Short mmCIF file of C-alpha atoms in Angstrom, two decimals:
data_model
loop_
_atom_site.label_atom_id
_atom_site.label_comp_id
_atom_site.label_asym_id
_atom_site.label_seq_id
_atom_site.Cartn_x
_atom_site.Cartn_y
_atom_site.Cartn_z
CA MET A 14 115.16 113.09 47.92
CA ALA A 15 114.02 110.32 45.29
CA SER A 16 117.11 109.66 44.29
CA ALA A 17 118.56 108.95 47.52
CA PRO A 18 119.09 105.53 47.50
CA GLU A 19 121.14 105.68 44.51
CA HIS A 20 123.70 108.17 46.36
CA ALA A 21 123.63 106.18 49.11
CA GLY A 22 124.71 103.16 47.17
CA GLN A 23 127.73 105.06 45.54
CA ALA A 24 128.79 107.22 48.25
CA ALA A 25 128.68 103.92 50.83
CA ALA A 26 131.33 102.39 48.45
CA GLU A 27 133.56 105.54 48.67
CA HIS A 28 133.22 105.78 52.59
CA GLY A 29 133.85 102.12 52.54
CA SER A 30 137.47 102.94 52.28
CA GLY A 31 137.75 104.63 55.88
CA ILE A 32 136.55 105.78 59.09
CA HIS A 33 134.15 108.91 58.59
CA VAL A 34 133.52 110.93 61.80
CA VAL A 35 132.22 114.27 62.42
CA LEU A 36 131.95 116.33 65.20
CA LYS A 37 129.34 118.35 64.35
CA ALA A 38 125.63 117.49 62.38
CA GLU A 39 126.08 118.11 58.74
CA GLU A 40 123.43 120.22 56.61
CA LEU A 41 121.82 117.80 54.36
CA PHE A 42 119.75 120.81 52.11
CA SER A 43 118.68 123.91 53.31
CA VAL A 44 114.99 125.48 53.38
CA TRP A 45 114.36 129.12 52.60
CA GLY A 46 118.06 129.40 53.94
CA PHE A 47 117.34 127.31 56.99
CA PRO A 48 119.93 124.52 57.53
CA ILE A 49 118.44 121.42 57.62
CA THR A 50 120.57 118.46 59.53
CA ASN A 51 121.05 114.95 59.74
CA SER A 52 120.18 115.32 63.32
CA LEU A 53 117.11 117.64 63.00
CA ILE A 54 115.63 115.25 60.51
CA MET A 55 116.30 112.14 63.42
CA THR A 56 114.56 114.78 65.74
CA TRP A 57 111.33 115.34 64.10
CA MET A 58 111.20 111.16 63.33
CA VAL A 59 111.61 110.63 67.24
CA MET A 60 109.13 112.95 68.08
CA ALA A 61 106.73 111.80 65.22
CA LEU A 62 106.89 108.50 66.60
CA MET A 63 107.06 109.34 70.29
CA ILE A 64 103.59 111.43 69.36
CA VAL A 65 101.74 108.44 67.38
CA PHE A 66 102.70 106.25 70.15
CA ALA A 67 100.77 108.80 72.50
CA ILE A 68 97.94 108.82 69.92
CA LEU A 69 97.33 105.19 69.40
CA PHE A 70 98.01 104.54 73.32
CA ARG A 71 95.25 107.09 74.55
CA ARG A 72 92.71 105.40 72.65
CA GLN A 73 93.15 102.40 74.76
CA ILE A 74 93.72 103.75 78.04
CA ALA A 75 91.31 101.54 80.35
CA MET A 76 90.55 101.52 83.87
CA VAL A 77 91.43 97.76 83.71
CA PRO A 78 95.20 98.33 82.45
CA GLY A 79 96.73 95.98 79.53
CA LYS A 80 100.35 95.50 79.91
CA LEU A 81 101.31 98.24 78.30
CA GLN A 82 99.55 100.81 79.85
CA ALA A 83 100.39 98.87 83.31
CA GLY A 84 103.73 99.10 82.79
CA ILE A 85 103.80 102.94 81.73
CA GLU A 86 101.64 103.86 84.57
CA MET A 87 104.07 101.86 87.00
CA LEU A 88 106.95 103.91 85.30
CA PHE A 89 104.99 107.14 85.82
CA GLN A 90 103.86 106.39 89.36
CA GLY A 91 107.19 104.95 90.56
CA VAL A 92 108.79 108.59 89.11
CA LEU A 93 106.29 110.44 90.29
CA ASP A 94 106.56 108.91 93.84
CA TYR A 95 110.66 109.44 93.47
CA MET A 96 110.03 113.46 92.43
CA ALA A 97 107.73 113.91 95.54
CA GLU A 98 110.07 112.36 97.58
CA THR A 99 113.09 114.35 96.01
CA LEU A 100 111.16 117.82 96.27
CA GLU A 101 109.53 116.78 99.31
CA SER A 102 106.32 118.18 98.03
CA GLU A 103 103.17 116.37 95.90
CA LYS A 104 102.15 119.52 94.28
CA LEU A 105 105.42 120.48 92.69
CA ALA A 106 106.21 117.02 91.54
CA ARG A 107 103.18 116.88 89.31
CA LYS A 108 103.88 120.24 88.16
CA PHE A 109 107.22 119.00 87.15
CA PHE A 110 106.88 115.18 86.39
CA PRO A 111 105.64 116.28 82.43
CA LEU A 112 109.23 118.10 82.14
CA ILE A 113 111.33 115.60 83.73
CA MET A 114 109.58 112.66 82.48
CA THR A 115 109.73 114.73 78.73
CA ILE A 116 113.56 114.83 79.01
CA PHE A 117 113.55 111.57 80.15
CA LEU A 118 111.66 109.74 77.28
CA PHE A 119 112.59 111.95 74.49
CA VAL A 120 116.46 111.44 75.52
CA LEU A 121 115.87 107.65 76.05
CA VAL A 122 114.03 107.36 72.64
CA ALA A 123 116.59 109.23 70.94
CA ASN A 124 119.32 107.60 72.04
CA GLU A 125 118.12 103.90 71.78
CA LEU A 126 116.67 104.78 67.97
CA ALA A 127 119.96 105.76 67.15
CA PHE A 128 121.26 101.81 67.31
CA LEU A 129 118.57 101.13 64.37
CA PRO A 130 120.41 100.12 61.19
CA GLY A 131 120.35 102.89 58.63
CA VAL A 132 121.20 105.61 61.11
CA GLY A 133 124.70 106.56 60.12
CA SER A 134 124.99 104.24 57.36
CA ILE A 135 122.24 105.80 54.87
CA LEU A 136 124.10 108.53 52.76
CA PHE A 137 122.19 111.59 51.53
CA ASN A 138 124.77 113.69 48.80
CA ASP A 139 127.78 111.81 50.94
CA ILE A 140 126.33 112.84 54.12
CA PRO A 141 124.62 110.26 56.57
CA PHE A 142 121.20 110.96 56.69
CA LEU A 143 120.07 110.42 60.17
CA ARG A 144 122.16 111.34 62.96
CA PRO A 145 121.61 110.51 66.60
CA PRO A 146 120.29 113.81 67.88
CA SER A 147 122.07 113.58 70.85
CA ALA A 148 125.22 113.10 68.99
CA ASP A 149 124.72 117.03 67.81
CA LEU A 150 125.50 119.50 70.63
CA ASN A 151 122.65 122.23 69.39
CA MET A 152 119.88 119.57 70.63
CA THR A 153 121.66 119.01 73.79
CA LEU A 154 122.46 122.75 74.46
CA ALA A 155 118.69 123.49 73.61
CA LEU A 156 117.68 120.74 76.68
CA ALA A 157 120.36 121.91 78.67
CA PHE A 158 119.04 125.69 78.19
CA ILE A 159 115.34 124.48 78.55
CA SER A 160 116.57 122.80 81.65
CA PHE A 161 118.79 126.31 82.93
CA LEU A 162 115.35 128.52 82.64
CA THR A 163 113.34 125.68 84.09
CA ILE A 164 115.61 125.32 86.92
CA GLU A 165 116.51 129.51 87.47
CA ILE A 166 112.77 130.25 87.35
CA THR A 167 111.77 127.83 89.46
CA GLY A 168 114.11 129.02 92.28
CA ALA A 169 112.95 132.74 91.42
CA THR A 170 109.30 132.11 91.61
CA VAL A 171 109.19 129.60 94.77
CA LEU A 172 111.81 131.43 97.02
CA GLY A 173 111.11 135.30 95.35
CA PHE A 174 113.22 136.64 92.79
CA PHE A 175 115.17 138.68 95.77
CA LYS A 176 115.82 136.06 98.02
CA TYR A 177 116.73 133.39 95.39
CA ALA A 178 119.38 136.21 93.77
CA GLY A 179 120.50 136.70 97.20
CA LYS A 180 121.72 132.84 97.14
CA TYR A 181 124.14 134.21 94.58
CA VAL A 182 125.20 137.84 95.42
CA ASN A 183 125.41 138.54 99.00
CA PHE A 184 127.08 140.67 101.42
CA ARG A 185 126.76 139.03 105.02
CA SER A 186 130.69 138.18 104.89
CA PRO A 187 133.54 138.12 102.80
CA VAL A 188 132.98 134.45 102.69
CA ASP A 189 129.30 134.04 101.87
CA PHE A 190 129.97 136.52 98.97
CA ALA A 191 132.68 134.05 97.93
CA VAL A 192 131.04 130.98 97.76
CA GLY A 193 127.84 132.92 96.33
CA LEU A 194 130.08 133.58 93.61
CA ILE A 195 131.34 130.68 92.80
CA GLU A 196 127.51 129.13 92.69
CA LEU A 197 126.76 131.55 90.40
CA VAL A 198 129.42 130.39 87.97
CA SER A 199 128.55 126.97 88.68
CA ASN A 200 125.03 127.23 88.05
CA VAL A 201 125.90 128.71 84.46
CA GLY A 202 128.53 125.73 84.22
CA ARG A 203 125.53 123.34 84.33
CA LEU A 204 124.82 124.78 80.66
CA ILE A 205 127.95 123.14 79.38
CA SER A 206 128.27 120.30 81.80
CA PHE A 207 124.58 119.45 80.85
CA SER A 208 125.05 119.49 77.32
CA PHE A 209 128.69 118.05 76.85
CA ARG A 210 128.03 115.48 78.87
CA LEU A 211 125.06 114.07 77.25
CA PHE A 212 127.18 114.88 73.60
CA GLY A 213 129.96 113.53 74.39
CA ASN A 214 128.49 110.32 75.67
CA VAL A 215 126.69 109.13 72.97
CA PHE A 216 129.18 110.59 70.42
CA ALA A 217 132.33 108.86 71.99
CA GLY A 218 129.73 105.53 71.41
CA GLU A 219 128.87 106.45 68.43
CA VAL A 220 132.88 106.91 67.40
CA MET A 221 133.59 103.71 69.25
CA ILE A 222 131.30 101.71 67.67
CA ILE A 223 132.49 103.00 64.14
CA VAL A 224 135.71 102.09 64.84
CA ALA A 225 135.32 98.85 66.06
CA MET A 226 133.09 98.00 63.08
CA PHE A 227 136.04 99.29 60.74
CA PHE A 228 138.35 96.66 62.43
CA VAL A 229 135.90 93.89 62.77
CA ALA A 230 132.74 94.43 60.83
CA TYR A 231 131.21 91.57 62.59
CA LEU A 232 130.43 89.94 66.35
CA ALA A 233 132.86 92.70 68.10
CA PRO A 234 131.12 95.34 67.98
CA ILE A 235 127.96 93.67 69.38
CA PRO A 236 129.42 93.85 73.14
CA LEU A 237 130.06 97.97 72.53
CA ILE A 238 126.59 98.35 70.96
CA ALA A 239 124.92 96.70 74.13
CA PHE A 240 127.44 98.99 76.21
CA GLU A 241 126.20 101.80 74.63
CA VAL A 242 122.13 100.98 74.29
CA PHE A 243 123.06 100.72 78.17
CA VAL A 244 124.83 104.04 78.32
CA GLY A 245 122.00 105.79 75.92
CA PHE A 246 119.45 104.90 78.75
CA ILE A 247 121.75 105.82 81.80
CA GLN A 248 122.50 109.31 79.93
CA ALA A 249 118.56 109.70 79.70
CA VAL A 250 118.19 108.97 83.49
CA VAL A 251 121.23 111.41 84.45
CA PHE A 252 119.80 114.29 82.52
CA ALA A 253 116.28 113.98 83.54
CA MET A 254 117.52 113.22 87.45
CA LEU A 255 120.31 115.88 87.14
CA THR A 256 117.49 118.49 86.11
CA LEU A 257 115.40 117.25 89.21
CA PHE A 258 118.39 117.80 91.58
CA PHE A 259 119.23 121.39 90.88
CA ILE A 260 115.05 122.41 90.92
CA LYS A 261 115.24 120.64 94.48
CA LEU A 262 118.47 122.73 94.99
CA ALA A 263 117.07 125.98 93.77
CA ILE A 264 113.86 126.00 95.52
CA MET A 265 115.85 125.26 98.81
CA GLU A 266 116.10 128.01 101.37
CA PRO A 267 119.45 129.78 100.82
CA HIS A 268 122.33 129.51 103.47
CA GLY A 269 122.15 130.46 106.80
CA ASP A 270 118.70 130.30 107.05
CA GLU A 271 118.51 126.79 107.42
CA ALA A 272 120.24 125.34 111.17
CA HIS A 273 123.20 123.28 109.90
CA MET B 3 135.15 131.28 70.99
CA ASP B 4 133.63 131.18 67.25
CA ALA B 5 136.13 128.16 66.46
CA LEU B 6 134.71 126.47 69.21
CA LEU B 7 131.52 126.92 68.12
CA HIS B 8 131.67 126.30 64.54
CA ALA B 9 133.38 123.12 65.24
CA PHE B 10 130.52 121.95 67.03
CA GLY B 11 128.28 123.16 64.43
CA ILE B 12 126.43 125.43 66.90
CA ASP B 13 123.80 127.32 64.83
CA TRP B 14 121.72 129.78 67.23
CA ARG B 15 118.53 128.58 64.38
CA LEU B 16 119.43 125.10 64.69
CA LEU B 17 119.42 125.81 68.73
CA ILE B 18 115.53 127.19 68.39
CA ALA B 19 114.71 124.70 66.41
CA GLN B 20 115.52 122.14 68.75
CA ALA B 21 114.14 123.98 71.65
CA VAL B 22 110.79 124.60 69.52
CA ASN B 23 110.90 120.60 69.08
CA PHE B 24 111.37 119.72 72.51
CA GLY B 25 108.87 122.14 73.32
CA ILE B 26 106.22 120.47 71.01
CA LEU B 27 106.81 117.26 72.11
CA PHE B 28 106.65 118.40 75.71
CA VAL B 29 102.83 119.78 75.16
CA ALA B 30 101.63 116.80 72.80
CA LEU B 31 103.32 114.47 75.38
CA TRP B 32 101.99 116.32 78.23
CA LEU B 33 98.10 116.54 76.32
CA LEU B 34 97.97 112.74 75.02
CA LEU B 35 100.25 110.79 77.54
CA TYR B 36 100.87 112.38 80.81
CA LYS B 37 97.02 113.91 81.53
CA PRO B 38 95.17 110.85 80.23
CA VAL B 39 97.66 108.04 82.44
CA MET B 40 97.60 110.22 85.68
CA LYS B 41 93.85 110.90 85.40
CA THR B 42 93.40 107.00 84.97
CA LEU B 43 95.79 106.51 87.92
CA ASP B 44 93.85 109.56 89.95
CA GLU B 45 90.36 107.73 89.11
CA ARG B 46 91.86 104.29 90.15
CA ALA B 47 93.20 105.79 93.47
CA LYS B 48 89.80 107.36 94.41
CA LYS B 49 87.72 104.15 92.98
CA ILE B 50 89.90 101.95 95.32
CA ALA B 51 89.75 104.03 98.13
CA GLN B 52 86.04 103.81 97.96
CA GLY B 53 85.98 100.39 97.38
CA VAL B 54 87.78 100.02 100.92
CA HIS B 55 85.63 102.53 102.65
CA ASP B 56 82.75 100.07 101.55
CA ALA B 57 83.99 97.16 102.37
CA GLU B 58 84.75 98.66 105.92
CA ARG B 59 81.07 99.51 106.30
CA ALA B 60 79.79 96.30 104.85
CA ALA B 61 81.80 94.67 107.63
CA GLU B 62 80.76 97.07 110.09
CA LYS B 63 77.23 96.45 108.85
CA LEU B 64 78.03 92.35 108.92
CA ALA B 65 79.67 92.62 112.57
CA GLY B 66 75.65 94.40 113.28
CA ALA B 67 74.15 91.96 111.72
CA ASP B 68 75.57 89.61 113.89
CA THR B 69 74.96 90.88 116.95
CA GLU B 70 71.51 91.79 115.83
CA ALA B 71 70.63 88.25 115.01
CA ALA B 72 72.53 87.17 118.00
CA GLU B 73 70.23 88.92 119.82
CA ILE B 74 66.83 88.00 118.14
CA VAL B 75 68.39 84.34 118.83
CA ALA B 76 68.63 84.60 122.72
CA GLY B 77 65.11 86.42 122.60
CA ALA B 78 63.28 83.73 120.58
CA ASP B 79 65.33 81.12 123.15
CA SER B 80 63.40 82.90 126.35
CA LYS B 81 60.25 83.54 124.88
CA ALA B 82 60.03 79.57 123.28
CA SER B 83 61.21 78.48 126.94
CA GLU B 84 58.37 80.83 128.38
CA VAL B 85 55.91 79.38 125.67
CA VAL B 86 57.08 76.09 126.90
CA ALA B 87 56.60 76.80 130.61
CA SER B 88 53.63 78.30 130.29
CA ALA B 89 51.99 75.25 128.06
CA ARG B 90 53.31 72.98 130.51
CA GLU B 91 51.44 75.01 133.59
CA THR B 92 48.40 74.70 131.00
CA ALA B 93 48.47 71.33 130.67
CA ASN B 94 49.26 70.69 134.18
CA ALA B 95 45.95 72.31 135.39
CA GLU B 96 44.00 70.94 132.65
CA LYS B 97 45.25 67.45 133.83
CA THR B 98 44.03 68.02 137.08
CA ARG B 99 41.13 68.67 136.18
CA ILE B 100 40.52 65.86 134.20
CA VAL B 101 41.57 63.67 136.53
CA LYS B 102 39.01 65.60 139.13
CA GLU B 103 36.15 65.12 136.61
CA ALA B 104 37.12 61.37 135.64
CA GLU B 105 36.95 60.80 139.52
CA ALA B 106 34.03 62.35 140.37
CA ARG B 107 32.07 60.79 137.34
CA ALA B 108 33.39 57.56 138.37
CA GLU B 109 32.04 57.99 141.43
CA SER B 110 28.63 58.72 140.44
CA ILE B 111 28.73 56.07 138.20
CA ALA B 112 29.70 53.88 141.04
CA ARG B 113 27.26 55.09 142.81
CA ASP B 114 24.37 54.97 140.22
CA ALA B 115 25.17 51.40 139.97
CA ASP B 116 25.36 50.69 143.47
CA ALA B 117 21.88 52.00 143.91
CA ARG B 118 20.52 50.13 140.35
CA ALA B 119 22.31 46.93 141.84
CA LYS B 120 20.06 47.30 145.63
CA GLU B 121 17.09 48.26 143.80
CA ALA B 122 17.03 45.14 141.67
CA ALA B 123 18.01 43.10 144.68
CA ALA B 124 14.87 44.73 146.25
CA LYS B 125 12.79 43.72 143.68
CA ALA B 126 13.73 40.21 142.91
CA LEU B 127 13.51 39.83 146.75
CA ARG B 128 9.96 41.23 146.54
CA ASP B 129 9.56 39.23 143.30
CA SER B 130 10.29 36.15 145.10
CA GLU B 131 8.19 36.76 147.61
CA LYS B 132 5.19 37.33 145.36
CA GLU B 133 6.28 33.73 143.69
CA ILE B 134 6.69 31.91 147.20
CA ALA B 135 3.05 33.45 148.25
CA ARG B 136 1.71 32.06 145.10
CA LEU B 137 3.37 28.73 145.17
CA ALA B 138 2.06 28.23 148.81
CA VAL B 139 -1.38 29.12 147.38
CA LEU B 140 -1.30 26.93 144.83
CA ALA B 141 -0.30 24.20 147.06
CA ALA B 142 -2.79 24.68 149.31
CA ALA B 143 -4.99 24.72 147.09
CA LYS B 144 -4.19 21.30 145.58
CA VAL B 145 -4.32 19.84 149.24
CA VAL B 146 -7.86 21.04 149.42
CA GLY B 147 -8.94 19.70 146.39
CA GLU B 148 -7.22 16.20 147.28
CA LYS B 149 -8.79 15.96 150.38
CA LYS B 150 -12.12 16.82 148.74
#
């Protein structure tokens, strides 16, 4: 670890000759056989940053809010109101608020920190030391699994297991049977759409900026970076909102029971 | 499938690690950020509701005080006019009494003066009669003496 900066200097010279794009997060080193990848390191950094912020922020929460507190409160209140409106239940909104908010904040902070200088450019044994967490399918897939499990478990607990299962497997009519199966497949398909959407957007953004920097190192990448900052925000919103909408879909009464 | 997973570097150990990472962040933010902020929001909402309620009650009380004050003023007004009327009545009665008394007194004084004047006149008359008689005697004596 101590010699990392020297390595970085040499490696940067070697890498300067071409475009270095790797689809997967690379293993920096391993601890007891457990691979430590560059995106894992950055995930820890993002977590540490957010937790430290939360600890510092919690100390100065006051009845009369400062600017920061007012902003955070506005965000929370806005999201909570929107969730209550979508789920049509204040109680459910409060229950799911921590999950939706954590998805949003984590993806947002992870995406935006990717634009810090040094991410991707500091090398460790010829490998970028930091990689945006969302540019690693392991992270987006893990998030997608969490989102997926939350959606399915919520549906099963709110509606009851058999009623919820009846949404996907039923024998009311051949059409309903086919529709149910299609919905089942599309539900599982969310795992892929969730994970690849986030991964694809962030990874493509990274590649685009790298390519632009290869051709014109100064000024030209700036609009792209600005756009990618926006994309990073949008992807955080999309991931959180889709989770919310799918929760709403899961707790809705099955077709046939409601008036169309 | 294996090639696909390999191409994207998917490793179940990393998947679990990232899920655990998210879980840790989720719990930490829940305890450190969402709970205290939500508590503050709820407390403030409660305080505002209490404040509005208090203000409403204060306004009600104020309205009550206003009508009460008006009632008191009206009562005081009628009482004041009552007092003034009774005072006027008393004053009138007193005036009449004083005037009557003064008249009576004046009359008695006048009567007294009259009596005294009459007496003085009578006395003067008597006195002058006596004087005249003495003068007559003196005059008679003089006449008699000269003759002597």
